[in-house]
CSV table of C-alpha atoms (C1' of nucleotides) in Angstrom, one decimal:
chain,number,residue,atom,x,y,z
P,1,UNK,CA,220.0,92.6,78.3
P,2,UNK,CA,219.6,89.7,75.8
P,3,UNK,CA,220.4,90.2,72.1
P,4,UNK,CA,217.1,88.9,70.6
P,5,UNK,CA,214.9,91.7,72.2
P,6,UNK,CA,218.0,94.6,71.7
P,7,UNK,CA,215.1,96.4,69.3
P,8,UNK,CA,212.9,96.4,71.4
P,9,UNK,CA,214.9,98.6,74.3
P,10,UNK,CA,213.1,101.6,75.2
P,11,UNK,CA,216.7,102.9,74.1
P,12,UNK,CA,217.1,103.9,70.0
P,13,UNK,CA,220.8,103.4,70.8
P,14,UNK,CA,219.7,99.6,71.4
P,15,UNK,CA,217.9,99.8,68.9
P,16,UNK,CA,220.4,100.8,66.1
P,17,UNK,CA,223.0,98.7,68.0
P,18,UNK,CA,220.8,95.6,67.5
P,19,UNK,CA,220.5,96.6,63.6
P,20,UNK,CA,224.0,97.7,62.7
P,21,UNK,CA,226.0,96.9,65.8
P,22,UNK,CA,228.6,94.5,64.8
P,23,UNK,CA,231.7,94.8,63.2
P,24,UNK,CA,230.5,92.7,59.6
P,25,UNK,CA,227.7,95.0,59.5
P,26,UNK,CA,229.1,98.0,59.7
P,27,UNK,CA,232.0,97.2,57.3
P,28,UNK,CA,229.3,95.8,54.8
P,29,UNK,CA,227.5,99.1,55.2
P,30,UNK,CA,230.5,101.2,54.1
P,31,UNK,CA,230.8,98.9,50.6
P,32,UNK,CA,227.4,99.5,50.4
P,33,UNK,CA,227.8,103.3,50.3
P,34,UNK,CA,230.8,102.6,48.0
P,35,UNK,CA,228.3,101.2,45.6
P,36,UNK,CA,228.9,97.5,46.2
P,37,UNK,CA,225.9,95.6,45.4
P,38,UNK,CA,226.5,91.7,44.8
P,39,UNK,CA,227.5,89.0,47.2
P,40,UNK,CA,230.6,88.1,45.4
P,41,UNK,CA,231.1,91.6,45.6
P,42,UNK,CA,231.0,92.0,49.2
P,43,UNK,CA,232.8,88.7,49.7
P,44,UNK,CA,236.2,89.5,47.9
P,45,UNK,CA,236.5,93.2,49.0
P,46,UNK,CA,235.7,92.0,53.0
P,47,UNK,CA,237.4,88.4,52.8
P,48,UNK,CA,233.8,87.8,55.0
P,49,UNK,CA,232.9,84.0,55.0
P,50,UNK,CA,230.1,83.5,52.9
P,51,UNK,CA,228.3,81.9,55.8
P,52,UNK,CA,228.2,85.5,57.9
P,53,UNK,CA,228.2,87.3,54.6
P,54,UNK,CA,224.4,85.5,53.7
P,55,UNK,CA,223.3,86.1,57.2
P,56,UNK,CA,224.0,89.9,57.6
P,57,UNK,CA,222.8,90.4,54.2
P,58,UNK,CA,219.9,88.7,55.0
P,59,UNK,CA,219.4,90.7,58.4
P,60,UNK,CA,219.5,93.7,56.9
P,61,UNK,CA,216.8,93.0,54.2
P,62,UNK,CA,214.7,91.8,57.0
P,63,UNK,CA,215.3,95.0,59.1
P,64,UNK,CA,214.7,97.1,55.6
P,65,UNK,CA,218.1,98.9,55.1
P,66,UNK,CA,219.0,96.8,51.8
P,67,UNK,CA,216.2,95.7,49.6
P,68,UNK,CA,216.8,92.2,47.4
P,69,UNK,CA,216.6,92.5,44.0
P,70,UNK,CA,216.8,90.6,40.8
P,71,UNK,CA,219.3,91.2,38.4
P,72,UNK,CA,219.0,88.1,36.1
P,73,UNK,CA,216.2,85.9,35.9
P,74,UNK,CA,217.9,82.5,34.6
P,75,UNK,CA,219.8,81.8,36.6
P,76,UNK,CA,218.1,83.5,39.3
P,77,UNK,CA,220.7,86.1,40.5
P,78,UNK,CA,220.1,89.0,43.2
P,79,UNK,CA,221.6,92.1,44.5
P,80,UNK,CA,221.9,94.3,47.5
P,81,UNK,CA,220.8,98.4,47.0
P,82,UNK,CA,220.1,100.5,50.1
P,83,UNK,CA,216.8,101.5,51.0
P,84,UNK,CA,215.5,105.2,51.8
P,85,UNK,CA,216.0,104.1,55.5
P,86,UNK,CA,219.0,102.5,54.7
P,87,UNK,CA,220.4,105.7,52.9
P,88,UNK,CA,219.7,107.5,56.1
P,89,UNK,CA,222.6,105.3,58.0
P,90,UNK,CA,224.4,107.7,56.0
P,91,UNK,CA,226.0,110.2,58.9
P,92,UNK,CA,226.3,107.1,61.1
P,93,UNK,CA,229.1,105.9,58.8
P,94,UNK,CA,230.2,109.1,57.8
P,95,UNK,CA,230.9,109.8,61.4
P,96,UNK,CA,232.8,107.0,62.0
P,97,UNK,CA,235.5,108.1,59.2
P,98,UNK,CA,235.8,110.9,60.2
P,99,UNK,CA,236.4,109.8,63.6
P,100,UNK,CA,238.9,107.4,62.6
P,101,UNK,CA,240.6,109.6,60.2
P,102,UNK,CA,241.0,112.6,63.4
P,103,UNK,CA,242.1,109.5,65.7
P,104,UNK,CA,243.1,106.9,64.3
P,105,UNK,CA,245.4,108.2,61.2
P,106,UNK,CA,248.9,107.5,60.1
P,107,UNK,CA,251.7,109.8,58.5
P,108,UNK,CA,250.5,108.6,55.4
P,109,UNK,CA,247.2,110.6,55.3
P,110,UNK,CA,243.5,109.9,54.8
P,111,UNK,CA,242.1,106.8,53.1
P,112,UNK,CA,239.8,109.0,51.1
P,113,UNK,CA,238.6,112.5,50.4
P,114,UNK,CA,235.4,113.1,50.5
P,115,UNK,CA,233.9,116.2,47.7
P,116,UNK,CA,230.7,117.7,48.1
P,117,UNK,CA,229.2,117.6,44.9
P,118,UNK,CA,226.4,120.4,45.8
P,119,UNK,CA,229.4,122.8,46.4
P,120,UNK,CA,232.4,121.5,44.9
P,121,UNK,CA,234.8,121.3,48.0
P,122,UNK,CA,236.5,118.6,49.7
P,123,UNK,CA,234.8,118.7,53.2
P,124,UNK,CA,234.6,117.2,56.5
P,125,UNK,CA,231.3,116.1,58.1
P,126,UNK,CA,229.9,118.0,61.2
P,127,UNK,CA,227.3,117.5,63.3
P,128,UNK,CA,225.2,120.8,64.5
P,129,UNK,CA,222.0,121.2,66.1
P,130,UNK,CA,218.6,121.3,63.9
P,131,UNK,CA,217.6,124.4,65.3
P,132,UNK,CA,220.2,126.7,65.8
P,133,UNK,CA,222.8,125.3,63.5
P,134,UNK,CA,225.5,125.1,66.1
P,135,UNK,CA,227.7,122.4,66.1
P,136,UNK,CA,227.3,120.1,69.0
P,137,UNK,CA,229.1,119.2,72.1
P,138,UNK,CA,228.7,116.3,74.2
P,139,UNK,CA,229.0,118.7,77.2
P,140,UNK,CA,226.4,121.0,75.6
P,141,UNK,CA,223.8,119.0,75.7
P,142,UNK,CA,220.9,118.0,78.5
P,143,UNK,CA,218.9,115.1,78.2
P,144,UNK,CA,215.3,114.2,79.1
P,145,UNK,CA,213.1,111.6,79.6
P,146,UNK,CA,210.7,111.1,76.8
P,147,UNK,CA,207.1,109.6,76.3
P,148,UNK,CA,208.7,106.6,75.3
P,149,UNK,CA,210.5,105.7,78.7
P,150,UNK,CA,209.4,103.6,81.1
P,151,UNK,CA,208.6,105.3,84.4
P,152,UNK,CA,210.6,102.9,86.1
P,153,UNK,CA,213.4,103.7,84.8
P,154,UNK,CA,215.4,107.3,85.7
G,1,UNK,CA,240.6,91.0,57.4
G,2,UNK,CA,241.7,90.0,60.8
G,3,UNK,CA,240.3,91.4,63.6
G,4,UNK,CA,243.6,91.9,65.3
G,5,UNK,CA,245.1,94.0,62.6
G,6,UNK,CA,241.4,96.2,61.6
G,7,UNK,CA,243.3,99.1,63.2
G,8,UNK,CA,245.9,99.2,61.1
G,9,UNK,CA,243.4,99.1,57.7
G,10,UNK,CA,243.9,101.4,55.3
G,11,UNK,CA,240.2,102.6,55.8
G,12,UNK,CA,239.3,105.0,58.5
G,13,UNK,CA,235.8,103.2,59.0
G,14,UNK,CA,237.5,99.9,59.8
G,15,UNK,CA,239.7,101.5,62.0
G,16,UNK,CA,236.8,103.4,64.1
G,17,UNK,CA,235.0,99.9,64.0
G,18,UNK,CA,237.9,98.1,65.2
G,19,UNK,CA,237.5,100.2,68.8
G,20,UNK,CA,233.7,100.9,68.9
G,21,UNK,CA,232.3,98.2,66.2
G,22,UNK,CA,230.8,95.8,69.1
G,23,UNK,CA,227.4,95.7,70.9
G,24,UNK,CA,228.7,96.0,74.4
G,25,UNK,CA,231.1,99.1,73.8
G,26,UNK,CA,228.4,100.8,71.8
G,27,UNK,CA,226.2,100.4,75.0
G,28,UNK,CA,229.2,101.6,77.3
G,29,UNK,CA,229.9,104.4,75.6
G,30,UNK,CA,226.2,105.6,75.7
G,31,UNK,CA,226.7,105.4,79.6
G,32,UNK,CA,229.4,107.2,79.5
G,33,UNK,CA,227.8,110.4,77.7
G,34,UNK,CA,224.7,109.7,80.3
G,35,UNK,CA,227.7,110.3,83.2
G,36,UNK,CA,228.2,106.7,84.3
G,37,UNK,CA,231.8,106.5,85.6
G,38,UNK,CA,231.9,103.0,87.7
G,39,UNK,CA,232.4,99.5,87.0
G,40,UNK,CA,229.3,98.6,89.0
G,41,UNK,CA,227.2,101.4,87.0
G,42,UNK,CA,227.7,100.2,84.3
G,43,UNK,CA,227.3,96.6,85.0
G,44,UNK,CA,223.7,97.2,86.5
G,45,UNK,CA,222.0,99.1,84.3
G,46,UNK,CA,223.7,97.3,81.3
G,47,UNK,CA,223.6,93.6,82.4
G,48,UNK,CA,226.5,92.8,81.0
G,49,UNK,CA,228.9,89.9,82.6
G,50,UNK,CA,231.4,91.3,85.0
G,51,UNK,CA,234.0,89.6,82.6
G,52,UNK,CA,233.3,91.6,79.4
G,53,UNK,CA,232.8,94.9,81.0
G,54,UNK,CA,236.4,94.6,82.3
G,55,UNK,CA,237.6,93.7,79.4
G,56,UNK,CA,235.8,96.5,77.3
G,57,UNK,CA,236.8,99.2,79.8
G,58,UNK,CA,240.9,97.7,79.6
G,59,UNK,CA,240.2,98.1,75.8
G,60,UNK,CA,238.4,101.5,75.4
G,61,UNK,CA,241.0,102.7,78.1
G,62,UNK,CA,243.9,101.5,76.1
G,63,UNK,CA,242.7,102.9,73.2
G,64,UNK,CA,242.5,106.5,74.8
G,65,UNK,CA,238.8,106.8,75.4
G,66,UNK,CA,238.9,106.4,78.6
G,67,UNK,CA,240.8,107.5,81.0
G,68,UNK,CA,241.0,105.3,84.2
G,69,UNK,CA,240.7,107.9,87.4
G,70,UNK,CA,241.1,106.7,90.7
G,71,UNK,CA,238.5,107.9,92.8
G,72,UNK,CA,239.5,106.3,96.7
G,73,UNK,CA,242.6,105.1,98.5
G,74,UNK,CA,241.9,103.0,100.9
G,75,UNK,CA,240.4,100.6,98.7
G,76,UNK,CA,241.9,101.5,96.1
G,77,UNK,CA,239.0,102.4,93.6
G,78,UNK,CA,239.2,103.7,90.0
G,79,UNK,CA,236.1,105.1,87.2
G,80,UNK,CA,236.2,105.5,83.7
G,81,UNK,CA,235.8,109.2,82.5
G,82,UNK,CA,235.7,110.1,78.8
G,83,UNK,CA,239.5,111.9,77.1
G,84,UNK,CA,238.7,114.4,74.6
G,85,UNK,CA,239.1,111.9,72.1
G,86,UNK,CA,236.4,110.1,73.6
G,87,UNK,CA,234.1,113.0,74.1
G,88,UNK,CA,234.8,113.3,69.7
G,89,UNK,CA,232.8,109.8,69.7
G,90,UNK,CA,229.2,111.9,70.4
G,91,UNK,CA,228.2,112.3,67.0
G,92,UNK,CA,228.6,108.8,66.4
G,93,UNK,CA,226.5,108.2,68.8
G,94,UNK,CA,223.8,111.0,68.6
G,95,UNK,CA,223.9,109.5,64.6
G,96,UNK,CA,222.7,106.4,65.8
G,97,UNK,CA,220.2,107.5,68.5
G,98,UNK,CA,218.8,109.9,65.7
G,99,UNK,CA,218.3,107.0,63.3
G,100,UNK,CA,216.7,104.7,66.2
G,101,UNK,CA,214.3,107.7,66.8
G,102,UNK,CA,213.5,108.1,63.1
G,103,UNK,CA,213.1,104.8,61.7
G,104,UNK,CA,212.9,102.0,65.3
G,105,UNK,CA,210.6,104.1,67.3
G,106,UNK,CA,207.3,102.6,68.3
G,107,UNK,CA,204.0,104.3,69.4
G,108,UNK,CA,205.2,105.3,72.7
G,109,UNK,CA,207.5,108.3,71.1
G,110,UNK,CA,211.0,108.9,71.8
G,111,UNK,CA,212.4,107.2,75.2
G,112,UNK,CA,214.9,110.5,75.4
G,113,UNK,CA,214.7,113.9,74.5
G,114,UNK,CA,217.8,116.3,73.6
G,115,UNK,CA,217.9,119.7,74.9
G,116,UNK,CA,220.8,122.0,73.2
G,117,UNK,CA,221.9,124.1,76.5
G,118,UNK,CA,223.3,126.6,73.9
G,119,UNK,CA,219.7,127.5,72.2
G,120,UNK,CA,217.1,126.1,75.2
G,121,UNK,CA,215.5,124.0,72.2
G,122,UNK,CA,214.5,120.3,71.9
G,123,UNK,CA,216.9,119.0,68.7
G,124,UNK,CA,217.5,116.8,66.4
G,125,UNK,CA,221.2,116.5,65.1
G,126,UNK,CA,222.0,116.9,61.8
G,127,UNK,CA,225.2,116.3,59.6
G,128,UNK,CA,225.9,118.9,57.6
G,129,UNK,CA,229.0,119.7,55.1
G,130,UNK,CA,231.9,121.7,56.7
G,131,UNK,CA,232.5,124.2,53.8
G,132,UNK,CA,229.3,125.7,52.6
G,133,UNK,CA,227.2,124.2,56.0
G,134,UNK,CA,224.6,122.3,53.5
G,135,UNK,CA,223.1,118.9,55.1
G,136,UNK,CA,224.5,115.9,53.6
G,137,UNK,CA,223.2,113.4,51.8
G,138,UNK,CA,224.9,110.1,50.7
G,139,UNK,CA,224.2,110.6,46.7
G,140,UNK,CA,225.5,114.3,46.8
G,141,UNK,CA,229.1,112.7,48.1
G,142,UNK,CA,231.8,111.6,45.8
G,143,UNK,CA,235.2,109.8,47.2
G,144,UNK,CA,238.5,110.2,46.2
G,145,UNK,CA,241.2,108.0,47.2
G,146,UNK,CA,243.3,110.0,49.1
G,147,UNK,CA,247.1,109.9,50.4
G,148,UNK,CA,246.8,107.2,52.7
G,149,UNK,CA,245.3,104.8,50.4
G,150,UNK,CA,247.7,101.9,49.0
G,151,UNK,CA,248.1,102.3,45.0
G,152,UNK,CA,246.9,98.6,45.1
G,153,UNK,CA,243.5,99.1,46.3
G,154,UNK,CA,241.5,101.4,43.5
O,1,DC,C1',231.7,68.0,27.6
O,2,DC,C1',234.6,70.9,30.5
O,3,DA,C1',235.7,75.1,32.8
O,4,DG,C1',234.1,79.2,34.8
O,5,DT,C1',230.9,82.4,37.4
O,6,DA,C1',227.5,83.7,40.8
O,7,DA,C1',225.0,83.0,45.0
O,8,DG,C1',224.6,80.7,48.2
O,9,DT,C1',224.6,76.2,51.9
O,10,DC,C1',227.0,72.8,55.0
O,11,DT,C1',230.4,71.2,58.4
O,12,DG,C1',233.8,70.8,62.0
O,13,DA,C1',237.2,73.5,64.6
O,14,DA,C1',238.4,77.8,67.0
O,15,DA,C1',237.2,82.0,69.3
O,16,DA,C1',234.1,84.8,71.9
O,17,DA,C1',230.3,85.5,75.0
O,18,DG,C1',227.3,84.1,78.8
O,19,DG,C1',226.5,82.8,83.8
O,20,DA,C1',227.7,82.5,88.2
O,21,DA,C1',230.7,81.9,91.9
O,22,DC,C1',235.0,83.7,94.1
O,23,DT,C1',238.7,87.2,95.8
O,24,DG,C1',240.5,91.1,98.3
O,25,DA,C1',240.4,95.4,100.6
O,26,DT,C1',237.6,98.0,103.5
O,27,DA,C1',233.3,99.9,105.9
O,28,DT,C1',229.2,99.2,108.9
O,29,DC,C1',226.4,97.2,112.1
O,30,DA,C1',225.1,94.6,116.4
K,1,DT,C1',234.3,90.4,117.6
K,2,DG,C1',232.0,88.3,114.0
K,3,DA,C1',228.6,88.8,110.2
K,4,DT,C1',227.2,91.4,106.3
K,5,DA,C1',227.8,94.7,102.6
K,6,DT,C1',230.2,97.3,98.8
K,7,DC,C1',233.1,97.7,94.9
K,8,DA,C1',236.2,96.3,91.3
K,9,DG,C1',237.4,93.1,89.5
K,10,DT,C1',239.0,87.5,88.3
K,11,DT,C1',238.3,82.6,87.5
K,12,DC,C1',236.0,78.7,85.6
K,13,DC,C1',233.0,76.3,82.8
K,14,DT,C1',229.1,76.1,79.3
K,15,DT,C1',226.8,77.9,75.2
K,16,DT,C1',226.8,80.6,71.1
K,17,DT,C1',229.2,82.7,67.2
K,18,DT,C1',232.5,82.9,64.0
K,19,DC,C1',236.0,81.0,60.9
K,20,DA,C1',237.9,78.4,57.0
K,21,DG,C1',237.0,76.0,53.4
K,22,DA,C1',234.5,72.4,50.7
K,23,DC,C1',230.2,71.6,48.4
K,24,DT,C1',225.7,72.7,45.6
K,25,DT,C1',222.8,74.6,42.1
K,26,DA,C1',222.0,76.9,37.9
K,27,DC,C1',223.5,78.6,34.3
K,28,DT,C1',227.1,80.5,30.1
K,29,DG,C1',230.8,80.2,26.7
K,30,DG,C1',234.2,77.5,24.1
DNA sequence: CCAGTAAGTCTGAAAAAGGAACTGATATCA
DNA sequence: TGATATCAGTTCCTTTTTCAGACTTACTGG
């Protein structure tokens, strides 16, 4: 399995994993959501080198999750806002916090609360199924081939 | 940020991507939930060097996601099954095969297909707000620091 | 003119990943 | 008995990424 051609797995895990599946990434991700939008921005809340810091930004403009846009026209100055399918990353990162924050806590508490502005209450994200509204279980659930596997593979 | 210390962040995110924030573990773990268990599963149908899978699985193991199960004597043989706490990683990674589905899929359809063994139905999963069940969206969120966040840090 | 800010680029050293052969304990075949 | 195979790793060397920090370009404000 070679990096380069990780999107192109008939896998969507590969897939995502060859979008947002480093460790930069993922933590530029979460100051996006925390409404970070500028470079200098991201720079000084991740101490990221500038070097990495252009390139992820620039991979995820390419793969469409940020889009680039001006924000001064002399001198020429740019920021980072998420895209619709960049939005949609959302339960990705929100299960990560939550993981981390049933795993891998301290005495001290959580980071941060999260409040649900639709109904007013401080809330944990769960994962349920789209058709019966059960929350899922690893050990719940069968999985099939679909159209877009290979024969070849089991 | 140092990479050695990420656990220990004040931020439940970097602490999740501090034990799951790399390619290769990303691709283990989906092994995992597909019910791989040895060292030479995994290394065949992920292609990874012999070198990094042991040093993921010493990783994921000492990190309690794995337990290490010895499955013959004489050799002495051992797999990798999933604690609880790893089995609390699926919606992580159902989150990312959903966006992979929804926004990396090409014309041949879905390479996998979910069946929810408590309804019979084909799903999708979906994160939805713990106290009045409401799927979330990013914009509808609002973060508060909470007590585990350093006075320091706004 | 000088200092400061923002968004990057460039460079050399350090760390991580890749590739492939090797080890050790046992089973299997001829 | 010797030759081959299996499984779970380890070792060694090369290539690629990442890191740390200086440098660049285009302005603004005093």
């Amino acid at each position: 399995m070679k990096w380069d051609t990780l999107d192109e797995e008939p896998c969507s895990l590969s897939r995502t994993v060859a979008v947002i599946g480093d460790r930069w990434t993922l933590l530029i991700l979460r100051e996006c959501f925390l409404r970070v939008r500028r470079f200098e921005g991201f720079q000084s809340s991740l101490q990221i080198t500038r070097h990495l810091l252009s390139e992820r930004l620039k991979k995820l403009v390419r793969f469409g999750i940020l889009r680039r846009v001006p924000y001064s026209e002399a001198p020429k100055r740019y920021e980072y806002v998420l895209t619709e399918r960049g939005l949609d990353l959302y339960p990705i990162i929100m299960a990560m916090v939550h993981w981390g924050d049933a795993h891998m806590g301290d005495e001290r508490g959580r980071p941060l609360l999260h409040e649900h502005r639709t109904c007013g209450k401080l809330f944990d994200p769960v994962m349920v199924c789209s058709e019966c509204g059960e929350a899922l279980h690893a050990r719940q659930v069968h999985v099939h081939p679909g159209p877009g596997r290979p024969k070849a593979i089991a």
